[in-house]
PDB file of C-alpha atoms in Angstrom:
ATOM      1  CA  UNK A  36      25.207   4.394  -4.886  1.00 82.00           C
ATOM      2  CA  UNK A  37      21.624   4.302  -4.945  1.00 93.00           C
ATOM      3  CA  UNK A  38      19.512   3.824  -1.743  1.00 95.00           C
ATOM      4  CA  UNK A  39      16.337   1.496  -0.806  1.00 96.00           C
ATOM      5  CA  UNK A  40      14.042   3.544   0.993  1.00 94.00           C
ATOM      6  CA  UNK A  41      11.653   1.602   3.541  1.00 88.00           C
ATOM      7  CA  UNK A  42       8.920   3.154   3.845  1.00 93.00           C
ATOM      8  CA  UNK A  43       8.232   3.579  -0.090  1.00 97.00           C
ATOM      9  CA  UNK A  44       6.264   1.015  -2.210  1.00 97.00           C
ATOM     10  CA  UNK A  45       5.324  -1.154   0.778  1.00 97.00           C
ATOM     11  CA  UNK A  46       2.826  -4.033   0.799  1.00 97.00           C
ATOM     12  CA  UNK A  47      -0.544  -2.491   2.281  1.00 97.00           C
ATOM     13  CA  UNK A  48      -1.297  -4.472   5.893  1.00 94.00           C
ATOM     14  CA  UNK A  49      -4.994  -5.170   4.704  1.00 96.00           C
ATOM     15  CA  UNK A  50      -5.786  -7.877   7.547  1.00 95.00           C
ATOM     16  CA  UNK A  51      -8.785  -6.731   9.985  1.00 95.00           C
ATOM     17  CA  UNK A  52      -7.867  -7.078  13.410  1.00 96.00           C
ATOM     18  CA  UNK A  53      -9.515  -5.811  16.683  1.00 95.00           C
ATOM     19  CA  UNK A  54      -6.090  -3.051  16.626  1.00 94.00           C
ATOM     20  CA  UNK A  55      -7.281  -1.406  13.546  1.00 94.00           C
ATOM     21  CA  UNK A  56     -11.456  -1.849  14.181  1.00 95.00           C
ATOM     22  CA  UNK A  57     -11.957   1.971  12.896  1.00 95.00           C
ATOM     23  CA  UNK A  58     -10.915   1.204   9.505  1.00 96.00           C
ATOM     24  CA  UNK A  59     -12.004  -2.329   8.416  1.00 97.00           C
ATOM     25  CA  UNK A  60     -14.803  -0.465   6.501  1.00 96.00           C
ATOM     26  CA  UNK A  61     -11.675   1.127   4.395  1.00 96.00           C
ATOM     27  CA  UNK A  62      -9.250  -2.402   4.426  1.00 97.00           C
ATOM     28  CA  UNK A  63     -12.934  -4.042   2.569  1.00 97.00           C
ATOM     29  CA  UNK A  64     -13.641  -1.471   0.229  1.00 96.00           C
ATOM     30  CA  UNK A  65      -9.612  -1.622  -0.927  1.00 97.00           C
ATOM     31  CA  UNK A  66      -9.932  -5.357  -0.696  1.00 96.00           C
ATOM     32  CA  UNK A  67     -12.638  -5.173  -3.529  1.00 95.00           C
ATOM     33  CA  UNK A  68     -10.997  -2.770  -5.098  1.00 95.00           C
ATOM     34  CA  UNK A  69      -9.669  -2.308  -9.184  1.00 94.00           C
ATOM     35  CA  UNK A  70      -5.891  -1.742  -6.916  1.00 97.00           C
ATOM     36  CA  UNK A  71      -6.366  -4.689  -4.429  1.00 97.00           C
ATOM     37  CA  UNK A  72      -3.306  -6.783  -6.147  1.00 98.00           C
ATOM     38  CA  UNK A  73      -0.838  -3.737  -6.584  1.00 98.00           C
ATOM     39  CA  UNK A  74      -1.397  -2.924  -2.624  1.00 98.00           C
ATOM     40  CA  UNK A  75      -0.382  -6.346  -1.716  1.00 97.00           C
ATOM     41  CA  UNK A  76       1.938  -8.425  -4.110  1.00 97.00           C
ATOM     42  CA  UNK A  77       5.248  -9.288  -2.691  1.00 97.00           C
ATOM     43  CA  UNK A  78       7.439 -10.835  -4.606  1.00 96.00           C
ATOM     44  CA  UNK A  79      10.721 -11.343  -3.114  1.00 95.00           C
ATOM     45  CA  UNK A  80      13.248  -8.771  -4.229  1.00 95.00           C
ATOM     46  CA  UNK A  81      16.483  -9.229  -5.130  1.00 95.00           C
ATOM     47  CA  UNK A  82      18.625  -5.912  -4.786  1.00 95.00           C
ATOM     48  CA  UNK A  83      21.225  -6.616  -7.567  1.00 94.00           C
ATOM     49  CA  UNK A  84      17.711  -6.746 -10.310  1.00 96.00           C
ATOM     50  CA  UNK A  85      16.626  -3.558  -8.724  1.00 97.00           C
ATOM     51  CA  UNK A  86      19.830  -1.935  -8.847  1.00 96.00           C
ATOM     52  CA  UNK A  87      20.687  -3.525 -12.549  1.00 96.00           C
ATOM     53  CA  UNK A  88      17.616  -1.888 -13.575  1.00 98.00           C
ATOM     54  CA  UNK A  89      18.282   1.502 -12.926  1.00 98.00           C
ATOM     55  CA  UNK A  90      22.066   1.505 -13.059  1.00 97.00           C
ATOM     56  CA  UNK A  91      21.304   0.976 -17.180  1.00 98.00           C
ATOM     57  CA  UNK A  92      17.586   2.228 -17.442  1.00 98.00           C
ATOM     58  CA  UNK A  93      16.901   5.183 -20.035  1.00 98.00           C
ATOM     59  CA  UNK A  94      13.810   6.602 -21.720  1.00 98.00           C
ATOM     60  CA  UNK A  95      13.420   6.406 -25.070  1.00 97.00           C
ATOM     61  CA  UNK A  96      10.208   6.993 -27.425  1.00 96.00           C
ATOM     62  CA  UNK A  97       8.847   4.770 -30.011  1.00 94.00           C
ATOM     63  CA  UNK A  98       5.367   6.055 -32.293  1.00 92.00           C
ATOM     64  CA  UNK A  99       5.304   9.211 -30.180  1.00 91.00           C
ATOM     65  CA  UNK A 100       5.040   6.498 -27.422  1.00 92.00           C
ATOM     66  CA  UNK A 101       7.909   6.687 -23.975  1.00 95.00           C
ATOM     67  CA  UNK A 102       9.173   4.189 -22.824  1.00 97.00           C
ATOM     68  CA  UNK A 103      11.733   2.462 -20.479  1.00 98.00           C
ATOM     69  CA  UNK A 104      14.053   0.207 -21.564  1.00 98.00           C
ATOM     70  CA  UNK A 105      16.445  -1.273 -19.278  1.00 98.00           C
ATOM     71  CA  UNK A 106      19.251  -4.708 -19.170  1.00 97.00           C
ATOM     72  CA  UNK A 107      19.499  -6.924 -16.463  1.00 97.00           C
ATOM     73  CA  UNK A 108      21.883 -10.102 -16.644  1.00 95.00           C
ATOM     74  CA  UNK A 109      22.641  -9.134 -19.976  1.00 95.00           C
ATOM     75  CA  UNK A 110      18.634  -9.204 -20.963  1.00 96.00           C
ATOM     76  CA  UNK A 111      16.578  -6.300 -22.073  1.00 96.00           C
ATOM     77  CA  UNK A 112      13.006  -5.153 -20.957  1.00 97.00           C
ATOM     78  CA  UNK A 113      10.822  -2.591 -22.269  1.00 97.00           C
ATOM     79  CA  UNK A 114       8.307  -1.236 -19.886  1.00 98.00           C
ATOM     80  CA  UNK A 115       5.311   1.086 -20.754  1.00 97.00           C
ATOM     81  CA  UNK A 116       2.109   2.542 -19.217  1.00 97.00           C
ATOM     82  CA  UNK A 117       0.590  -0.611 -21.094  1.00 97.00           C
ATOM     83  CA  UNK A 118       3.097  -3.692 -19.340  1.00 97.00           C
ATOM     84  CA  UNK A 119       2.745  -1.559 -15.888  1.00 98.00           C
ATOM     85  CA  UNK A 120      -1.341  -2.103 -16.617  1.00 98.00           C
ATOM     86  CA  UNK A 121      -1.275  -5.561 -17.583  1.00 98.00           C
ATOM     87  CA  UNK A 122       1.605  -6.797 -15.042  1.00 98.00           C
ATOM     88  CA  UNK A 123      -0.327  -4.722 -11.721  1.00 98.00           C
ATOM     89  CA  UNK A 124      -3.702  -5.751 -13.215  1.00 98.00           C
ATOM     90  CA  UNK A 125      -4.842  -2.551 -12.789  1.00 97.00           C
ATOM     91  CA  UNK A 126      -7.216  -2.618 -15.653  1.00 94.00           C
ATOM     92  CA  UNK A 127      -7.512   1.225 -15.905  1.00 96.00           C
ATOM     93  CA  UNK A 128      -6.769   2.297 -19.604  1.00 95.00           C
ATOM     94  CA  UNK A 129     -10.106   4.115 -19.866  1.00 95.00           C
ATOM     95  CA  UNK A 130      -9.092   5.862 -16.070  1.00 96.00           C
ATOM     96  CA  UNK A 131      -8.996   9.520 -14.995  1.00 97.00           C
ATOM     97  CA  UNK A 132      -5.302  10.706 -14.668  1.00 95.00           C
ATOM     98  CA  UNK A 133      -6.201  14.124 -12.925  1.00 95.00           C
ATOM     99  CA  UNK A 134      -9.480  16.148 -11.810  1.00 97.00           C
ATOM    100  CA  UNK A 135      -9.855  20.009 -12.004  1.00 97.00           C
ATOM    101  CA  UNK A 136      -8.764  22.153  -8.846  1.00 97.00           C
ATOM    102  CA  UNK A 137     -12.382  22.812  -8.588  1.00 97.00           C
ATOM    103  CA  UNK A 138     -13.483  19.582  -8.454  1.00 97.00           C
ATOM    104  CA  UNK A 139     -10.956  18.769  -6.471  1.00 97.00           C
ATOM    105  CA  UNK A 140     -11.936  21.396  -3.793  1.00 97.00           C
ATOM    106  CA  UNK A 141     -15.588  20.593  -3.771  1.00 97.00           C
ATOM    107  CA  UNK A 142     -15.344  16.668  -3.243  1.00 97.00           C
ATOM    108  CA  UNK A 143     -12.312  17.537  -0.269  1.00 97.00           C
ATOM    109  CA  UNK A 144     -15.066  20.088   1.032  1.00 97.00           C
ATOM    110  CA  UNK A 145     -17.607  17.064   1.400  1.00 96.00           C
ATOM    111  CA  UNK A 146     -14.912  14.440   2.683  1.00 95.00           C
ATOM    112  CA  UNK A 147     -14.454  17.333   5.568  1.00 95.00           C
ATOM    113  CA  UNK A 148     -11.310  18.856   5.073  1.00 97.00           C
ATOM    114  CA  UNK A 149     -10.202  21.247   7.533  1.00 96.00           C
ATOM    115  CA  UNK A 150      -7.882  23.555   5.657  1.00 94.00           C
ATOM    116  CA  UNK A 151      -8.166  26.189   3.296  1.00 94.00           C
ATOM    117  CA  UNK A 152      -8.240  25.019  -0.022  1.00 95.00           C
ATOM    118  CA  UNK A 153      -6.193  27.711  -2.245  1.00 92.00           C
ATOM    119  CA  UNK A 154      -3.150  25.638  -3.617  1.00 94.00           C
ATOM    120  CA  UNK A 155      -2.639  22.296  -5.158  1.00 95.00           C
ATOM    121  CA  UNK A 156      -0.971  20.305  -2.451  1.00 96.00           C
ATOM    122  CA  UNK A 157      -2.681  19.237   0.810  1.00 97.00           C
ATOM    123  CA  UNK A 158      -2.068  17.797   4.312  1.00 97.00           C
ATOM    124  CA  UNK A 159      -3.326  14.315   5.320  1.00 97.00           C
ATOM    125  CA  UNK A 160      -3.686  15.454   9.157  1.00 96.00           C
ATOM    126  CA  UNK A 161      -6.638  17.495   8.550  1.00 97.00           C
ATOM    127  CA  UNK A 162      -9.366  15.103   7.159  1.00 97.00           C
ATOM    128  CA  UNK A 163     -10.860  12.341   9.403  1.00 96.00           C
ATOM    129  CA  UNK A 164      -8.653   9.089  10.598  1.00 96.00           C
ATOM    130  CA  UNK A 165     -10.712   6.715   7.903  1.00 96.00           C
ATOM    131  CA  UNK A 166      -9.513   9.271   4.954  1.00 97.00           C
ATOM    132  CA  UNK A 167      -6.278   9.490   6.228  1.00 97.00           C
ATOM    133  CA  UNK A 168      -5.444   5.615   6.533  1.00 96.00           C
ATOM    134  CA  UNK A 169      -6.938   5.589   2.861  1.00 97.00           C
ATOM    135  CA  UNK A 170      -4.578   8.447   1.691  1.00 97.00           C
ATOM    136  CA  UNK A 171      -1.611   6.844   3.696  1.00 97.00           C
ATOM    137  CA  UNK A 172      -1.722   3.568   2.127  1.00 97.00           C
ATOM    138  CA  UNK A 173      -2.057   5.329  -1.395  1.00 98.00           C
ATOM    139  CA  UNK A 174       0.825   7.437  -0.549  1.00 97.00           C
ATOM    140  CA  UNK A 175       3.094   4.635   0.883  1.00 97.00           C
ATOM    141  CA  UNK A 176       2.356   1.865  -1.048  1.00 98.00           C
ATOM    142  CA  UNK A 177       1.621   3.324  -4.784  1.00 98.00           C
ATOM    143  CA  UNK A 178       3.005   6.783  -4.985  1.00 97.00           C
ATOM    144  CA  UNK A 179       6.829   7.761  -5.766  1.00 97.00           C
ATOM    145  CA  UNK A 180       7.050   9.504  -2.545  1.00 95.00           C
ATOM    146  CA  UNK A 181       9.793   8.260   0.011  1.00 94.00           C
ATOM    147  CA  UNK A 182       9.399  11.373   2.706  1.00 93.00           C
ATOM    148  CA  UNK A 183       6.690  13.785   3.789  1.00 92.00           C
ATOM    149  CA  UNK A 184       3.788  11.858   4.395  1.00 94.00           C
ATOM    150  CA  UNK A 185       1.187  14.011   5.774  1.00 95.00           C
ATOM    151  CA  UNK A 186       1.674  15.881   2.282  1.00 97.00           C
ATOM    152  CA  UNK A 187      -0.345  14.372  -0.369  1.00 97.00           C
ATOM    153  CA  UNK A 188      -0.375  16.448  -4.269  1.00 97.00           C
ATOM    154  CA  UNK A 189      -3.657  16.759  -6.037  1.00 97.00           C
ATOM    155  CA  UNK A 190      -2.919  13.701  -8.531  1.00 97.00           C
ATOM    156  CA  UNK A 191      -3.036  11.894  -4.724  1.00 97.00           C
ATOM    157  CA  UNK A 192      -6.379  13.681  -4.195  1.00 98.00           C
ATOM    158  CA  UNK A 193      -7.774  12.493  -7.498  1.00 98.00           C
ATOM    159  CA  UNK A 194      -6.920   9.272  -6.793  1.00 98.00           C
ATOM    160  CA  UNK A 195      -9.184   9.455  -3.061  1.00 97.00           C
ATOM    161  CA  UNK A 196     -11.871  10.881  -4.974  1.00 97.00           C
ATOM    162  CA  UNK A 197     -12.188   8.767  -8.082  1.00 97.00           C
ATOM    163  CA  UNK A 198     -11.703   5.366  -5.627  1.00 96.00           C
ATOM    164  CA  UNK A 199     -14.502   6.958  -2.958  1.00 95.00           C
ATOM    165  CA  UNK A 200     -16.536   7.968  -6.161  1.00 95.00           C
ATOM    166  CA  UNK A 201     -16.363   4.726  -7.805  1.00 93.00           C
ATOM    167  CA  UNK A 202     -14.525   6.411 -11.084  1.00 95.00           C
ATOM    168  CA  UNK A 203     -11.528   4.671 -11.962  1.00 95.00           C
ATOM    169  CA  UNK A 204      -8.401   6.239 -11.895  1.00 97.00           C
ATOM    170  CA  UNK A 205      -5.319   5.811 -13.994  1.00 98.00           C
ATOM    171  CA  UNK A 206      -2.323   4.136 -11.189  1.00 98.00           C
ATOM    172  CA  UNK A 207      -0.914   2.985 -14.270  1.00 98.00           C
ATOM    173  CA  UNK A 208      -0.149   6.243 -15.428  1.00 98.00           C
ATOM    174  CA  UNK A 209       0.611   7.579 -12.139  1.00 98.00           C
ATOM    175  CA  UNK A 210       3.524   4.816 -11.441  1.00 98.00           C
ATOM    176  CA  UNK A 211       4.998   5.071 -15.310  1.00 98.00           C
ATOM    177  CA  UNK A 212       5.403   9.328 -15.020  1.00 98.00           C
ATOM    178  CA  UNK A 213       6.966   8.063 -11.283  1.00 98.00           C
ATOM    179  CA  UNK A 214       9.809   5.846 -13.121  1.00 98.00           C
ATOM    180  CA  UNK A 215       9.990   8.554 -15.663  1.00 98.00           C
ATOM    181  CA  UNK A 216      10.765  11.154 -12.900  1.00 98.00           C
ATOM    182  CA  UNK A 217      13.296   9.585 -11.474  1.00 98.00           C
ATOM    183  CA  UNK A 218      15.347   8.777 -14.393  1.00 98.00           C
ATOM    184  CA  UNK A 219      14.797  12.791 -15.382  1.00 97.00           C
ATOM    185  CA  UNK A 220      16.221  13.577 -11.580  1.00 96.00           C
ATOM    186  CA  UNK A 221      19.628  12.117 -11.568  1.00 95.00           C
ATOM    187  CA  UNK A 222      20.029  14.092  -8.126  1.00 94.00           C
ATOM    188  CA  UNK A 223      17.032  12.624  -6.061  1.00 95.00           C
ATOM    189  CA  UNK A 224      17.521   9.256  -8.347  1.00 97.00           C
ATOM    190  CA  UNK A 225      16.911   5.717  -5.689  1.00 97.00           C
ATOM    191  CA  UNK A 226      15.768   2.752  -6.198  1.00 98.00           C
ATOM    192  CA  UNK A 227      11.861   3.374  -6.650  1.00 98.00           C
ATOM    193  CA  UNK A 228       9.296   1.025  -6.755  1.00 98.00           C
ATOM    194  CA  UNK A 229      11.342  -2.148  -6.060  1.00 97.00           C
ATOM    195  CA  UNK A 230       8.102  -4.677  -5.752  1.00 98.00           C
ATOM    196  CA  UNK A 231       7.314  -3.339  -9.011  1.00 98.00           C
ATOM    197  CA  UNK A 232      10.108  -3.446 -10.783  1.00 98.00           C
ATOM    198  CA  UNK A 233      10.675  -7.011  -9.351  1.00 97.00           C
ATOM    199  CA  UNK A 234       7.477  -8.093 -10.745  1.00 98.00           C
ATOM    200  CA  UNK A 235       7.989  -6.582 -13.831  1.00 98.00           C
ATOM    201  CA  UNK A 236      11.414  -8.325 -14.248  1.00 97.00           C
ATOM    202  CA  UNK A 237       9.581 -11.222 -13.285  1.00 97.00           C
ATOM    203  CA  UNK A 238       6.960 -11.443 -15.999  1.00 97.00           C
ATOM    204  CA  UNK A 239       9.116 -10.872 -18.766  1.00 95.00           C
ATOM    205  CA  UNK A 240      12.908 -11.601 -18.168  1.00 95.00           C
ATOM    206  CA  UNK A 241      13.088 -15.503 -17.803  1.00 92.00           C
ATOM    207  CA  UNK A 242      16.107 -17.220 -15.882  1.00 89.00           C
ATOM    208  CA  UNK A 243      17.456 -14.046 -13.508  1.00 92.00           C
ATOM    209  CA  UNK A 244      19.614 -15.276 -10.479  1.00 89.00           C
ATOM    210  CA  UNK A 245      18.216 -15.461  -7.528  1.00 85.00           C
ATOM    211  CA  UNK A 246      21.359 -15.900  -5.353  1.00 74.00           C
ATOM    212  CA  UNK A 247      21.667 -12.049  -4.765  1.00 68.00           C
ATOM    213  CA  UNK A 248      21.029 -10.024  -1.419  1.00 75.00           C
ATOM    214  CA  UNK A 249      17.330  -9.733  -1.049  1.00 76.00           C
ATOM    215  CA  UNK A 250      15.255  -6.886   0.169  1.00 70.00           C
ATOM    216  CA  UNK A 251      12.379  -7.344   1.702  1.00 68.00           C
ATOM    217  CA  UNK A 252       9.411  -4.039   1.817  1.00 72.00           C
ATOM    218  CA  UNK A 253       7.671  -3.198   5.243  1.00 64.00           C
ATOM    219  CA  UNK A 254       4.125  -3.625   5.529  1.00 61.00           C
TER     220      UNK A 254
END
């Protein structure tokens, strides 16, 4: 009985128009950006793939290496760190996966954050309107979070900093421990990252039905 949730993985709205004027300076920089395609591919989404992936996904490990490996219509797929790179063209092997608190601290000092900064997790509402659309569409779009968006962890504030920095971070990492956390938390368990998963099914599982239910993510 596991749920869609609609405001997780959506397609980022990156189209400039006059209603969103204070942040076409963000929507270009992400258009250019190393995470440009995994913002904004939609694939159509059929719910019985989704849910045939996790109903029989399970980690396993192969060379000291995890991995996912899953059945749909009877046919297997492995995903990795390395597929999630390739398939997302993310291209960020060599990428950061974390920064140190104080790092951290300083660079959210200099993007003009408002609160005190003496834990690890942080609220969106107290940096500027251009940070925050750039944090929300990271959060919404790319993170495993499916409530409490003006909340945003420090991998989430990594990722801000190594993007307005121009260090690349490692979203393939970030997504693969997501899928991994939700198979290791049978009680919070849903259907995460279905445009994902769809794509991954996609690339590498030829011949799926496509006469199931669809679902279709919110921009």
């Amino acid at each position: 009985n596991l749920d869609f949730c609609d405001s997780h993985n959506m397609v980022a709205f990156l189209h400039k128009i006059k209603e969103n004027k204070d942040f076409h300076e963000v929507i270009d920089f992400l258009l250019n950006s190393h995470i440009h395609y995994s913002l904004t591919i939609n694939p159509t989404i059929y719910s019985a793939h989704i849910r045939g992936f996790w109903d029989t996904a399970k980690i396993t490990t192969v060379n000291k290496v995890k991995q996912i490996e899953a059945t749909v219509e009877n046919k297997s797929i492995i995903l990795t760190e390395d597929s999630i790179r390739s398939d997302l063209h993310l291209d960020d092997a060599s990428g950061i996966d974390s920064l140190s608190p104080k790092v951290i601290f300083e660079n959210l000092t200099l993007m003009g954050y408002e609160g005190s900064l003496d834990k690890l997790t942080f609220l969106k509402a107290l940096v500027s309107p251009q940070w925050r659309f750039l944090i929300h569409t990271l959060l919404q779009c790319l993170s495993q979070k499916r409530t409490g968006w003006n909340e945003f962890s420090s991998v989430i504030a990594s990722a801000v900093i190594c993007l307005a920095t121009n260090q690349k971070f490692n979203f393939s990492k970030l997504i693969f421990n997501g899928l991994l956390w939700n198979l290791e938390h049978v009680d919070k368990k849903f259907l995460m990252y279905p445009r994902f998963i769809q794509v991954f099914l996609n690339n590498h599982i030829e011949g799926l039905s496509t006469s199931s239910e669809t679902f279709v993510p919110l921009s």
